[in-house]
Coordinates of C-alpha atoms and ligand atoms in Angstrom, one line a residue:
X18 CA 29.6 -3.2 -12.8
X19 CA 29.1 -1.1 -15.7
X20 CA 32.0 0.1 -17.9
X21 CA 32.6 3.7 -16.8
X22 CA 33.6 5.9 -19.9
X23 CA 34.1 9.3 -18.9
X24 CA 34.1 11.2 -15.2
X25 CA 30.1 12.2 -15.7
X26 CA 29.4 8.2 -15.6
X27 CA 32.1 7.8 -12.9
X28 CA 30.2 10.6 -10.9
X29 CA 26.9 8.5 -11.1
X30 CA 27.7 5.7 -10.5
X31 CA 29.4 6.3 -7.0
X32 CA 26.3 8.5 -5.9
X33 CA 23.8 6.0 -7.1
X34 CA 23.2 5.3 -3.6
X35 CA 22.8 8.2 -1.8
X36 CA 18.9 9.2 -1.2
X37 CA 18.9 12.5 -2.8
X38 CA 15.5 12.7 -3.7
X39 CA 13.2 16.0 -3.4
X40 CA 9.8 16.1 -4.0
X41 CA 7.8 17.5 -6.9
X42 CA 4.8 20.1 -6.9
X43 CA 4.6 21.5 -9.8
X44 CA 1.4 23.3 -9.5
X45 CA 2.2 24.5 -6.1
X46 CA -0.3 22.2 -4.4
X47 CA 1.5 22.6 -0.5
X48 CA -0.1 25.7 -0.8
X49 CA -3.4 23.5 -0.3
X50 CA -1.7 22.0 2.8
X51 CA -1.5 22.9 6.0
X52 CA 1.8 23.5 8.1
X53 CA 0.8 20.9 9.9
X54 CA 0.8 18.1 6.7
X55 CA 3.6 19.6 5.7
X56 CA 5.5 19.1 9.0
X57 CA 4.3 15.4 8.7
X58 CA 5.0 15.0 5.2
X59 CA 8.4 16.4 6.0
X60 CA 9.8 14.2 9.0
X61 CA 8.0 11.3 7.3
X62 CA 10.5 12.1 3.7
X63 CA 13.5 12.6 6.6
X64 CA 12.7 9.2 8.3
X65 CA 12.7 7.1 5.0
X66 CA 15.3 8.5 3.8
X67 CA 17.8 7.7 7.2
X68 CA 16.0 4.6 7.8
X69 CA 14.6 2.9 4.2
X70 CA 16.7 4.2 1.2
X71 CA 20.2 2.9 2.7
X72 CA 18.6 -1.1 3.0
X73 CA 15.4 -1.4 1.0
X74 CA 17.6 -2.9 -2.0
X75 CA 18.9 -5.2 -0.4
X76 CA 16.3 -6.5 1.4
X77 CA 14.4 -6.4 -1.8
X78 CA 17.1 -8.1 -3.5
X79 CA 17.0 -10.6 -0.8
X80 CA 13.6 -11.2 -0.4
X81 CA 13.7 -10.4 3.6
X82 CA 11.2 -8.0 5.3
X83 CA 13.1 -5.5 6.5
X84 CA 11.2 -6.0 10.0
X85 CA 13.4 -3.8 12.4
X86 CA 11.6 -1.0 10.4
X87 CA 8.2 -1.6 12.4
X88 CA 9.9 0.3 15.7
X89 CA 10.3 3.2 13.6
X90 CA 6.8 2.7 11.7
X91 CA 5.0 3.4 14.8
X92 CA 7.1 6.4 16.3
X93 CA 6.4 7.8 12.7
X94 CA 3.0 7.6 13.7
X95 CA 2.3 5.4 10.7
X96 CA 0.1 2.7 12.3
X97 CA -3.5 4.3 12.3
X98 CA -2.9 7.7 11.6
X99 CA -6.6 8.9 10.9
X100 CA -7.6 6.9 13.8
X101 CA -8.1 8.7 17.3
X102 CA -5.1 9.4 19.9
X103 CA -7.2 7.6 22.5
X104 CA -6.1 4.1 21.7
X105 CA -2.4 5.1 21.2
X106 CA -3.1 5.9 17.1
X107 CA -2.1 9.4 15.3
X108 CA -5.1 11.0 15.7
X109 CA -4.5 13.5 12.8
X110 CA -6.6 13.9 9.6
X111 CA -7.3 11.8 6.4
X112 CA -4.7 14.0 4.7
X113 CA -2.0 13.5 6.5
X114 CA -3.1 10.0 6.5
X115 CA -2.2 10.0 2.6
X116 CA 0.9 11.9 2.9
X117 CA 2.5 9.3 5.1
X118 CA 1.6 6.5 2.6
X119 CA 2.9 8.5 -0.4
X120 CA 6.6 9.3 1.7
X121 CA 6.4 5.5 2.5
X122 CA 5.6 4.3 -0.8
X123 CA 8.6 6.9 -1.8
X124 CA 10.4 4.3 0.1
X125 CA 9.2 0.9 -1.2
X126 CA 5.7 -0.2 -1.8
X127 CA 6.1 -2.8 0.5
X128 CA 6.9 -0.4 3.6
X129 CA 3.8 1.3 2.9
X130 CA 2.0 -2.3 3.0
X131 CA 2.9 -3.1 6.2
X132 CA 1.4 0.6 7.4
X133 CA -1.5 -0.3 5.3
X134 CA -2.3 -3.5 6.3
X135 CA -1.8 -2.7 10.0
X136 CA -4.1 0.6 10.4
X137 CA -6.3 0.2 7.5
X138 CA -7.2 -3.3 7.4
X139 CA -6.5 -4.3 10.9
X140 CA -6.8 -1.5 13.1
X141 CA -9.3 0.3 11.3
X142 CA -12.2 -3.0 11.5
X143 CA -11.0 -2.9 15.3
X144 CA -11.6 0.8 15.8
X145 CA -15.1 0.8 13.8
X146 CA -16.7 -2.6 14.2
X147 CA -14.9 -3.9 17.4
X148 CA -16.2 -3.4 21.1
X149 CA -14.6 -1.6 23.4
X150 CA -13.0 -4.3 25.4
X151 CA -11.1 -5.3 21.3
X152 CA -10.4 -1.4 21.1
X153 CA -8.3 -1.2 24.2
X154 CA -6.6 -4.5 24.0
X155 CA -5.9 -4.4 20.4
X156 CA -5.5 -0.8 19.1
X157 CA -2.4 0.4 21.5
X158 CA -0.1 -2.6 21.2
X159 CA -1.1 -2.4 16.8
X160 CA 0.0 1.6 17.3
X161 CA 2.8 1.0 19.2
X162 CA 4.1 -2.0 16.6
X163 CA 4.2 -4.3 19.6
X164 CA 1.3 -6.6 17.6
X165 CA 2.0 -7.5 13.7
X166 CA -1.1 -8.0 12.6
X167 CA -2.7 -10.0 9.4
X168 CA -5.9 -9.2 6.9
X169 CA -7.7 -12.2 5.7
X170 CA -10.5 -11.8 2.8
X171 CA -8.4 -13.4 0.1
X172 CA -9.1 -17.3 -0.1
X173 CA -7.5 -19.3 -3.2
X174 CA -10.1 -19.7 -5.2
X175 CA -11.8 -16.1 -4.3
X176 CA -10.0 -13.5 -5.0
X177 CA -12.1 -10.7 -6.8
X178 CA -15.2 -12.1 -5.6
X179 CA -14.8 -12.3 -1.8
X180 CA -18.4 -12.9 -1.4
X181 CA -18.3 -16.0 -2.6
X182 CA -15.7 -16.8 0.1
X183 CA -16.1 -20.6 1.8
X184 CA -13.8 -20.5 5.0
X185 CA -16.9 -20.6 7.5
X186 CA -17.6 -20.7 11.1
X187 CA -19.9 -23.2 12.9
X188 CA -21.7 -22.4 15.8
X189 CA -20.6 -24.2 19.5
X190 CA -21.5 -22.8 22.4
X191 CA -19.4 -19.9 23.5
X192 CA -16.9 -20.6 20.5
X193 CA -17.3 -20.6 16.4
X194 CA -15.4 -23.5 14.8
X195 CA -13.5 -22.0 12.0
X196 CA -12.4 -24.1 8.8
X197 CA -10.8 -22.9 5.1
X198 CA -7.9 -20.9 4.0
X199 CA -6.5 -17.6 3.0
X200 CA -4.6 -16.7 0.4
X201 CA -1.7 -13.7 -0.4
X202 CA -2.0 -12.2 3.2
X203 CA 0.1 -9.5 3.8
X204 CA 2.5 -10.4 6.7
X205 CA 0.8 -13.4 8.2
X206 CA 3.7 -15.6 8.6
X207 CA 4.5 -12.9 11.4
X208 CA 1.1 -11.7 12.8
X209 CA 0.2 -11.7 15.9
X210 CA -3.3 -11.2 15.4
X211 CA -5.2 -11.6 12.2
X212 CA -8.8 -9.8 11.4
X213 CA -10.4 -12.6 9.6
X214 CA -13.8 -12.6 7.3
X215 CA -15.5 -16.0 6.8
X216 CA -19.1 -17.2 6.9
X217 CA -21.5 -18.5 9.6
X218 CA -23.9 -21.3 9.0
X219 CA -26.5 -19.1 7.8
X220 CA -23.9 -17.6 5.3
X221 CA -23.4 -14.5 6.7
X222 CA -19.8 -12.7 6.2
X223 CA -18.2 -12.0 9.9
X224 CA -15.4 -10.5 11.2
X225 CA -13.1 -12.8 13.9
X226 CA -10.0 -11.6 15.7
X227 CA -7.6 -14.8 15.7
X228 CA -4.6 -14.6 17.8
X229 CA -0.7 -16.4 16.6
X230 CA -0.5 -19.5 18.5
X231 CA -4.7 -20.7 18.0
X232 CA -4.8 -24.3 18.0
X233 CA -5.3 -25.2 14.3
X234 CA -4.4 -21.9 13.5
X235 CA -0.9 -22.4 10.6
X236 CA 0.5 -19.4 8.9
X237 CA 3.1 -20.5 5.9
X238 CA 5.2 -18.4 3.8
X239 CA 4.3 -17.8 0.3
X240 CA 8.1 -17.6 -1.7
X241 CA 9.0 -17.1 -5.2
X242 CA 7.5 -13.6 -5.4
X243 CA 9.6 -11.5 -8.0
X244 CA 7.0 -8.3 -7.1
X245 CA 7.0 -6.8 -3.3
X246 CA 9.9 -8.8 -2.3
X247 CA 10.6 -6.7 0.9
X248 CA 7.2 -7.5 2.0
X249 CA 6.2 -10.7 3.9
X250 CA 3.3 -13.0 2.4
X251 CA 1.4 -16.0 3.5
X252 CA -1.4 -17.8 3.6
X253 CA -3.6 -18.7 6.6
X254 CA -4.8 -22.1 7.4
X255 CA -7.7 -23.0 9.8
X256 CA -8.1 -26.1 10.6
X257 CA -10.7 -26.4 13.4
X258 CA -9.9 -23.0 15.0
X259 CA -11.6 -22.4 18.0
X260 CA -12.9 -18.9 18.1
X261 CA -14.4 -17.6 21.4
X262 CA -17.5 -15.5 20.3
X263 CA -15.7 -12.2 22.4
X264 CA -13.4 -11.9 19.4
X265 CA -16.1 -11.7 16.9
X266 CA -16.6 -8.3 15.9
X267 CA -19.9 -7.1 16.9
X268 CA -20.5 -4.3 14.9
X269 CA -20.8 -5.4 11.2
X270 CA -22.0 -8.3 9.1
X271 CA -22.0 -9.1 5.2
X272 CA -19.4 -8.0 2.9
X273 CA -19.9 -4.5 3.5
X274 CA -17.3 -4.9 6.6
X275 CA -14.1 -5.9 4.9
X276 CA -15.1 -3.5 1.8
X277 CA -15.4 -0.4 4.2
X278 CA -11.5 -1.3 5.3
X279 CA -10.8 -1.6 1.5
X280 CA -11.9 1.4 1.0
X281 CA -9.8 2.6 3.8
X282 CA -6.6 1.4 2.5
X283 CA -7.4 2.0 -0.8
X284 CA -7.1 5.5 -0.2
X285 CA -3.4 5.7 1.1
X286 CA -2.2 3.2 -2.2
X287 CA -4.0 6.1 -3.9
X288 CA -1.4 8.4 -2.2
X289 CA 1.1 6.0 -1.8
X290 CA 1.5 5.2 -5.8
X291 CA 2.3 9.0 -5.8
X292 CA 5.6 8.6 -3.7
X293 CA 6.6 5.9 -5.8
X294 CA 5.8 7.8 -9.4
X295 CA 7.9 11.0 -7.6
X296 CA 10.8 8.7 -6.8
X297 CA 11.5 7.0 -10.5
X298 CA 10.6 10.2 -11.7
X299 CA 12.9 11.9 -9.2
X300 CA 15.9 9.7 -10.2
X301 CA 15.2 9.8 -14.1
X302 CA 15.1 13.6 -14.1
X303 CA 18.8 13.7 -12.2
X304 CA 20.1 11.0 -14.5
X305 CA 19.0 12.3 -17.7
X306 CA 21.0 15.5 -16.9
X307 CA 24.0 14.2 -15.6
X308 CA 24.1 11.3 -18.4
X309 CA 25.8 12.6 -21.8
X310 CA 25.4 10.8 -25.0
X311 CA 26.2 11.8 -28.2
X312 CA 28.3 14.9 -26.4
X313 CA 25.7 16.5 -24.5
X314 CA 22.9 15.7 -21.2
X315 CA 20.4 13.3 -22.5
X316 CA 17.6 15.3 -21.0
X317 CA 18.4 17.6 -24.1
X318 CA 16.8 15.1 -26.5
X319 CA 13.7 15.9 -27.4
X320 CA 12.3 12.5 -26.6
X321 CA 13.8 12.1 -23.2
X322 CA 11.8 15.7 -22.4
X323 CA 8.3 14.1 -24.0
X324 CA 9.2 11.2 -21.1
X325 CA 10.2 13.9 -18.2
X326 CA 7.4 16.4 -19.4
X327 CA 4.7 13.7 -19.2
X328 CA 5.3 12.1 -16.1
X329 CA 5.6 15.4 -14.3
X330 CA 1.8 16.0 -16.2
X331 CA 0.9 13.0 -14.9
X332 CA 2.2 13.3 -11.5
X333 CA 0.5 16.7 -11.0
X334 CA -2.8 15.3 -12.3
X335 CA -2.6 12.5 -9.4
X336 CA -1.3 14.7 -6.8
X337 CA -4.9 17.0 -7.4
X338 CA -6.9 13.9 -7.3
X339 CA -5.7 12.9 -4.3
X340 CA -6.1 16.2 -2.7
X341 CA -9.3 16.7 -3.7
X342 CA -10.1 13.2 -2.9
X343 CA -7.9 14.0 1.1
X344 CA -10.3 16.7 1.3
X345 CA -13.6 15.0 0.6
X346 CA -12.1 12.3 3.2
X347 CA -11.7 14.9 5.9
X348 CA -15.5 15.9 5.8
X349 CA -16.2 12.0 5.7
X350 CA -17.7 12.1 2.1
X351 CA -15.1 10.2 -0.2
X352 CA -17.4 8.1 -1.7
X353 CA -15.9 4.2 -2.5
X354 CA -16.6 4.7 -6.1
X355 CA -14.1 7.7 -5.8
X356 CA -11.6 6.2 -4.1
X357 CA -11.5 3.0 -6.4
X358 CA -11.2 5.7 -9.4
X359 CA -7.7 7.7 -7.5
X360 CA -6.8 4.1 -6.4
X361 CA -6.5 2.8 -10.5
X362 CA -6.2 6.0 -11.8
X363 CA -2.9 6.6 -9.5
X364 CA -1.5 3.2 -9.4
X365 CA -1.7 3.0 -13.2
X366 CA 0.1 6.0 -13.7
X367 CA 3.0 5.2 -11.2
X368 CA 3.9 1.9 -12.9
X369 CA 3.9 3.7 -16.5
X370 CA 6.5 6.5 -15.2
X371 CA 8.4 3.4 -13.1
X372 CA 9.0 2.0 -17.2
X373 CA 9.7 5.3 -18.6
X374 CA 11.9 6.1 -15.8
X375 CA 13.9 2.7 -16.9
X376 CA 13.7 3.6 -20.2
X377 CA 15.4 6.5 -19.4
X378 CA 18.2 5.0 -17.3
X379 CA 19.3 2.8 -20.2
X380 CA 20.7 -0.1 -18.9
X381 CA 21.3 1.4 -15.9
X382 CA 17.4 1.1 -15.5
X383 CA 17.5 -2.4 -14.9
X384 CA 20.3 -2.8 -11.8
X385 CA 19.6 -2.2 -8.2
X386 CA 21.8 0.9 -8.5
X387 CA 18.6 3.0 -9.3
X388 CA 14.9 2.4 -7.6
X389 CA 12.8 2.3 -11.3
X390 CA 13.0 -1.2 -11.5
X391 CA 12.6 -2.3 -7.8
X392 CA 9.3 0.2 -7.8
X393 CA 7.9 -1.2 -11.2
X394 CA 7.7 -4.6 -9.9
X395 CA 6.3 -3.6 -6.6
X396 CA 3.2 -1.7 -8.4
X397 CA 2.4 -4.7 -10.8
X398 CA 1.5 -6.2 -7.0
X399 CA -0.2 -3.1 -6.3
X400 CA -2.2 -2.9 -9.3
X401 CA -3.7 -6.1 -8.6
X402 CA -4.6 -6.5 -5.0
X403 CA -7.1 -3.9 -3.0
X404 CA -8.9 -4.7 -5.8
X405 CA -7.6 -5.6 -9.4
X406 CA -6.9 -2.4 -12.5
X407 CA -9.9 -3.7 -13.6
X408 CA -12.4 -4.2 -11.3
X409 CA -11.7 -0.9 -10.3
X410 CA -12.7 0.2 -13.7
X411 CA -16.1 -2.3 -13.3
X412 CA -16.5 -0.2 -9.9
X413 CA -16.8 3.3 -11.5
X414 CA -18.2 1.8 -14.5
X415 CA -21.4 0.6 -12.0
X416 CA -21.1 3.9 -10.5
X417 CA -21.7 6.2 -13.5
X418 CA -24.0 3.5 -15.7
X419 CA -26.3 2.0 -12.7
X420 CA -25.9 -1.0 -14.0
X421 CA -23.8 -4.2 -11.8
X422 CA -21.2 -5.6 -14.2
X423 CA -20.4 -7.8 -11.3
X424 CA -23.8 -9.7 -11.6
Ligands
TGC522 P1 -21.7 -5.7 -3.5 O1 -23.0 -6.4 -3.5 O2 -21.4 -4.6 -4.5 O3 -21.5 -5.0 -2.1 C1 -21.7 -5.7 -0.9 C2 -22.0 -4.7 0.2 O4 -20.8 -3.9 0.4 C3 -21.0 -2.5 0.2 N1 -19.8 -2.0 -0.5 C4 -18.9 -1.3 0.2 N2 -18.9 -0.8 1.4 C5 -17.9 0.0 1.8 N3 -16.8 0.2 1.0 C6 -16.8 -0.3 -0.3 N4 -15.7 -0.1 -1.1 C7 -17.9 -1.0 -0.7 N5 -18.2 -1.7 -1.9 C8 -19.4 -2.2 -1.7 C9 -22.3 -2.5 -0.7 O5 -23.0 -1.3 -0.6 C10 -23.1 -3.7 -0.1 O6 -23.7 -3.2 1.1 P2 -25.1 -3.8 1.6 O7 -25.4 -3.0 2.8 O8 -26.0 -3.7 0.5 O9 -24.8 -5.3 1.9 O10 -20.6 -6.8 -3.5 P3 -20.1 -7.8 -4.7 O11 -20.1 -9.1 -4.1 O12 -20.9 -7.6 -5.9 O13 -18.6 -7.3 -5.0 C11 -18.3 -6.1 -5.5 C12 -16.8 -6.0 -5.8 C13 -16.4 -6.9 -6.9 C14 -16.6 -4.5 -6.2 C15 -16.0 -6.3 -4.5 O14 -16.2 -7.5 -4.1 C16 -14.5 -6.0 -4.6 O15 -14.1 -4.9 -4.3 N6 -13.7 -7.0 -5.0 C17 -12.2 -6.8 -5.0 C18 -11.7 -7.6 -3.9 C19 -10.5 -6.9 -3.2 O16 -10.3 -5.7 -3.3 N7 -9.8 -7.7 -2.4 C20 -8.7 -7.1 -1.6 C21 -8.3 -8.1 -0.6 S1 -7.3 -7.3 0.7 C22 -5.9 -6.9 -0.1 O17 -5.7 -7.0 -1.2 C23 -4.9 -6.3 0.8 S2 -3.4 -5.9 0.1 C24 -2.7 -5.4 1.5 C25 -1.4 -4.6 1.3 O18 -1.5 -3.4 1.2 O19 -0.4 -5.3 1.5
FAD523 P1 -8.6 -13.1 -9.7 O1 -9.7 -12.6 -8.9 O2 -8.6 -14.6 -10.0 O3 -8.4 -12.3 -11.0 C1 -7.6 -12.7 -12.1 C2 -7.9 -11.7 -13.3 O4 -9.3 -11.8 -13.7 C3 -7.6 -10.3 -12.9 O5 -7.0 -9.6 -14.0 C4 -9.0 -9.7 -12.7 O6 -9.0 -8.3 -13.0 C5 -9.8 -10.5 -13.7 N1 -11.2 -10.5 -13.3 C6 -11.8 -11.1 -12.2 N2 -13.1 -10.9 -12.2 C7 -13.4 -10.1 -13.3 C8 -14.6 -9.5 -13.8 N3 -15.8 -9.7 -13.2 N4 -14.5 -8.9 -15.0 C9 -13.3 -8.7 -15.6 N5 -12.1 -9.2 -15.2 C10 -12.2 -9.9 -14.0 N6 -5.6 -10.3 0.1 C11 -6.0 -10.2 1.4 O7 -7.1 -10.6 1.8 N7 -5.1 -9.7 2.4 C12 -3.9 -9.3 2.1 O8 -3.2 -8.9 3.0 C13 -3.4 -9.4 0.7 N8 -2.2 -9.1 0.4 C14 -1.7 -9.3 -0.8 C15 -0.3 -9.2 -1.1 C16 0.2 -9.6 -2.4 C17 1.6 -9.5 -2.6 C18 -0.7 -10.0 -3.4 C19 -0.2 -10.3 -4.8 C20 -2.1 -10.1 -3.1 C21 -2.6 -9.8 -1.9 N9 -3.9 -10.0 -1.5 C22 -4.3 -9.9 -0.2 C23 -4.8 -10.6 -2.5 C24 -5.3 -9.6 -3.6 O9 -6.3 -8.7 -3.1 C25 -5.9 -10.4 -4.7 O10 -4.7 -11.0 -5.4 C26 -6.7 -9.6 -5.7 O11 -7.9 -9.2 -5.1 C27 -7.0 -10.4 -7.0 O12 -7.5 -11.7 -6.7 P2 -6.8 -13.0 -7.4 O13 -5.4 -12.8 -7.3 O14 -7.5 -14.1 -6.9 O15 -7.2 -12.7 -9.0

């Protein structure tokens, strides 16, 4: 416990708990919105802060996935948003798509994982590469959060180059055989069903749909993590796995499958890294005007308004890319190169306000009492996966030279 000076501190201190964050849109951008994302936007911001703000620290602090949340997930509509109301999923546009994973990522970054991973990298493959039959047994249960399911590209020795990737699948009849590992997979200890990329004897990349409980099939935990501790993370271990060939997914090959559901969830961390930016932001802004120093508000400093005045520059800046990039995504022509740009661009910016905003809570900063810290280590996970601060940079450096750092 800090030692509580005067009644402004006192006042703090006891409210520090309370979710009484309020969005920021400086530039008026819901006036780009429609009622509609707005209404989403809204009862999204209402659910995490009822259901996420009051446990998310400690869960963090306790390294448990908070996984009673996945009821409410899917009533939220958070599983598959974009994808069609058909198979049980939201049905609703790219938009409000991003403005569910920025309220989420409001929440923790890890929350907005577990959306991500479910209807981008799970769902999504499902929806565009699977057959029909996969569709309807897969998609509803995934929407309804009756399935967890699990995204394997990742293998230990391949992360940023998933095309050299050596789990593989042999050839037997109405089966694969599948042998090799995954590595850092989102939820997998607890998935029911896993989306899995690996190679078949003529080296091709292909999608299987593994189910918990395979034969060969081993999911352990990955502990230790100081970054995303709300968030569950394993490995996957296949160790003859036999795959019947109906849960191949029949619609893609190469590496061009997994990258198309990269691309996917890329484009809600690209929102998502808002809600987190608006949160430390949120919080630093309230404490620099209730915390007195030197016999007046902190925010009065000139220095503490350069932090506040750029990160509000910043946010706005993000908030218009990802607009513009929502709108490009509603008329299907949000081009990967884009995407990995908001994706860096966004994440980056959120984990410099997450240190400001510490810096701004003095030692304060630094406790569970306030979410800077908590959200800081989160986005040094989400700067690296989806694709690593830098290769992103590689990506739209390829995309404006023409020429393939890569190779
Ligand atoms: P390259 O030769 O460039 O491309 C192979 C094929 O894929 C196509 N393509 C894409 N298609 C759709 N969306 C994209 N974003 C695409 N990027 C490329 C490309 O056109 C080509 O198609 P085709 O028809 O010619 O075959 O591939 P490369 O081997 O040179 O790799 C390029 C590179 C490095 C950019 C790529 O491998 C990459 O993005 N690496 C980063 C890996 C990564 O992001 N891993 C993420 C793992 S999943 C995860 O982190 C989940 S976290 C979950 C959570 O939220 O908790
Ligand atoms: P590496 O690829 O070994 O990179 C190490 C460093 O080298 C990085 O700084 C990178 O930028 C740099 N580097 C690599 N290549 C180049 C280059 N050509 N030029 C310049 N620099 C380069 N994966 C999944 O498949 N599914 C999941 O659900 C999933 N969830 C995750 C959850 C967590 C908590 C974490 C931490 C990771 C998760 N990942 C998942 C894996 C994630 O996508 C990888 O960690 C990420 O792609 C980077 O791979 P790597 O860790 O092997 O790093």
């Amino acid at each position: 416990m800090a030692i509580i000076e005067n009644g402004t501190a006192t006042h703090i201190q006891k409210n520090a708990k309370q979710d009484r964050f309020r969005g920021h849109d400086y530039y008026n951008i819901d006036d780009l919105l429609d009622t509609e994302h707005i209404l989403v936007r809204d009862a999204v911001r209402e659910w995490v802060k009822q259901e996420v703000s009051p446990i998310i620290e400690e869960y963090s602090e306790r390294a448990e996935n908070p996984r009673h949340l996945v009821k409410g997930l899917a009533e939220i509509g958070a599983f598959g948003p974009s994808l069609p109301a058909e198979y049980g999923c939201g049905g609703m546009d790219e938009m409000s798509y991003g403005l569910i994973m920025q309220e989420l990522e409001r929440g923790d970054s890890g929350v907005r994982s577990a959306a991500s991973v479910q209807g981008s990298l799970v769902m999504y493959p499902i929806y565009r590469f699977g057959s029909e039959e996969q569709r309807k047994k897969y998609l509803p249960k995934l929407a309804n959060g009756e399935f967890i399911g699990c995204f394997g590209l990742t293998e230990p020795n391949h992360g940023s180059d998933p095309s050299s990737m050596i789990s593989n699948l042999k050839d037997d009849g109405d089966s694969y055989i599948l042998n090799g590992a995954k590595m850092w997979i989102t939820n997998s200890p607890i998935a029911d069903v896993c989306v899995v990329w690996a190679k078949d004897e003529e080296g091709v990349i292909r999608g299987v749909i593994l189910e918990k409980g395979m034969k060969g099939l081993s999911a352990p935990e990955i502990h230790g993590k100081l970054s995303l501790r709300a968030s569950c993370t394993g490995e996957l271990v296949f160790e003859d796995v036999r795959v019947p060939k109906a849960n191949v997914l029949p619609n893609v090959t190469g590496l061009k499958g997994p990258l198309s559901c990269l691309s996917k969830a890329r484009y809600g961390i690209a929102w998502g890294a808002i809600g987190a930016a608006m949160d430390c932001y949120d919080s630093a802004l309230r404490y620099s005007k209730e915390r007195v120093q030197f016999g007046k508000p902190i925010a009065q400093f000139q220095l503490t308004q350069k932090k506040l005045a750029e990160m509000i520059t910043e946010i706005t800046k993000a908030q218009l890319l990802a607009w513009r990039l929502g709108t490009l995504a509603n008329k299907g022509k949000a081009t990967p190169a884009q995407i990995s740009m908001a994706k860096r661009n966004n994440v980056h910016m959120a984990l410099e306000i997450a240190r400001e905003a510490r810096q701004i809570h003095g030692g304060m900063g630094i406790t569970n009492e306030y979410p800077c810290m908590r959200h800081m280590m989160n986005l040094e996970t989400v700067l690296t996966y989806e694709g690593t601060h830098d290769i992103h940079l590689l990506i739209t450096g390829m995309d404006v030279t023409g020429l393939n750092a890569f190779k």
